XYZ file of N, CA and C in Angstrom:
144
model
N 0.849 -1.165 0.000
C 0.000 0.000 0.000
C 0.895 1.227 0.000
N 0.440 2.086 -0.701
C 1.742 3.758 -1.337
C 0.466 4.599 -0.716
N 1.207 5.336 -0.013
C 0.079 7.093 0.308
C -0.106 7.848 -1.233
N -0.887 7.956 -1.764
C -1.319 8.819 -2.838
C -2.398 10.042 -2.160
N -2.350 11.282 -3.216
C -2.715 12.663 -3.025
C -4.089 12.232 -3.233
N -5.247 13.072 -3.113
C -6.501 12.841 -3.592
C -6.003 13.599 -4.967
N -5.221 13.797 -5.602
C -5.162 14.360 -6.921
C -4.603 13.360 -8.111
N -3.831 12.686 -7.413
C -3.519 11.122 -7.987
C -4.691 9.919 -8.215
N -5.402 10.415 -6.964
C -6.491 8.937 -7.139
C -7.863 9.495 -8.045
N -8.317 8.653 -9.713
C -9.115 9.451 -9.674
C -10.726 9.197 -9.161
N -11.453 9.701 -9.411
C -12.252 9.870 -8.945
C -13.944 10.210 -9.620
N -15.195 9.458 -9.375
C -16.251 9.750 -10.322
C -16.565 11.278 -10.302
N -16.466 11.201 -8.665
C -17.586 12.067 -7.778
C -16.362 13.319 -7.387
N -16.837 14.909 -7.430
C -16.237 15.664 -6.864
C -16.679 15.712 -5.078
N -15.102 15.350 -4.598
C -15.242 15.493 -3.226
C -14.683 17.208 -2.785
N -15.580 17.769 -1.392
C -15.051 18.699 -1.271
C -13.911 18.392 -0.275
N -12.467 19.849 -0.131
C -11.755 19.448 0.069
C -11.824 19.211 1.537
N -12.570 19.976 2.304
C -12.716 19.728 3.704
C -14.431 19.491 3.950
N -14.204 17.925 3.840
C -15.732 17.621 3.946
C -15.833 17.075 5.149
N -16.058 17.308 6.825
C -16.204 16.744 7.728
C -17.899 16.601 8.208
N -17.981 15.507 8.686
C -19.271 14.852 8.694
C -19.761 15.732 9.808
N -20.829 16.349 9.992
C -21.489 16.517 11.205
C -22.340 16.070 12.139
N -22.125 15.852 13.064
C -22.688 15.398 14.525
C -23.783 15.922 14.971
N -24.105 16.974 15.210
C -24.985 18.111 15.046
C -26.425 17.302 15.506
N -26.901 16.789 14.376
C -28.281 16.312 13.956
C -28.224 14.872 15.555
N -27.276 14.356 15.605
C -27.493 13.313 16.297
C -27.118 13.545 17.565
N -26.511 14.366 18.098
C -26.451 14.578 19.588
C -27.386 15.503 19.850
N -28.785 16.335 18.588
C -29.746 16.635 19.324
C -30.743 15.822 19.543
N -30.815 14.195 19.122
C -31.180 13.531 19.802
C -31.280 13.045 21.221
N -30.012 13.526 21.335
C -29.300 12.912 22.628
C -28.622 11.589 23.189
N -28.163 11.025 21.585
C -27.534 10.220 21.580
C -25.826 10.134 21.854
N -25.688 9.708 22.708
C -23.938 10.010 22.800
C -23.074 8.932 22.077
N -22.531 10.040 21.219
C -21.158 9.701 20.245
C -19.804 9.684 20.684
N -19.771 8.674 21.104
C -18.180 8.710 21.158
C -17.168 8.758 20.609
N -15.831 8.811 21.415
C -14.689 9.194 20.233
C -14.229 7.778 19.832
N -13.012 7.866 18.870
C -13.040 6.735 18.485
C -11.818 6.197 18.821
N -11.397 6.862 20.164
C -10.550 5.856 20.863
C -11.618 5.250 22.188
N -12.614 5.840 22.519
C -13.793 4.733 23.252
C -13.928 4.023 22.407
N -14.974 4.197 20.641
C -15.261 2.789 20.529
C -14.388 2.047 19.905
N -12.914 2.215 20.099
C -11.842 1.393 19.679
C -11.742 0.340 21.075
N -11.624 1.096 22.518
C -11.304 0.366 23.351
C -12.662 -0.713 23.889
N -13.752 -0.164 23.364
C -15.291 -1.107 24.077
C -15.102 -2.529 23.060
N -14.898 -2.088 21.713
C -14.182 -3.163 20.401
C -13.385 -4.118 21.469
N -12.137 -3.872 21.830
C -11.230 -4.461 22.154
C -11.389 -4.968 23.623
N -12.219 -4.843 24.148
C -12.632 -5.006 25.632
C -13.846 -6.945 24.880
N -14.812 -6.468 24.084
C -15.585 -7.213 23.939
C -14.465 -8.585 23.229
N -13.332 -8.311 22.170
C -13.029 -9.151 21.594
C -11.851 -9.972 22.121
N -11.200 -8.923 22.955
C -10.052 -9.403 23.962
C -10.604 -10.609 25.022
């Protein structure tokens, strides 16, 4: 596996360049999102 640019890889779809997902909508549920070194360690708790 080689690190390539997003300008190297091509591509169908124009991605924007800073597209971060928002949370927003789901913690006004009041659902809690964790980070993803919690659900890395709850992962590794269940499989350990």
């Amino acid at each position: 596996v080689s690190p390539v640019t997003s300008a190297e890889y091509p591509q169908k779809a124009y991605r924007p360049r800073h597209s971060i997902m928002s949370l927003a909508k789901v913690k006004e549920t009041g659902f809690a999102v964790p980070t993803w070194e919690e659900a890395l360690a709850r992962l590794m708790e269940k499989i350990g």
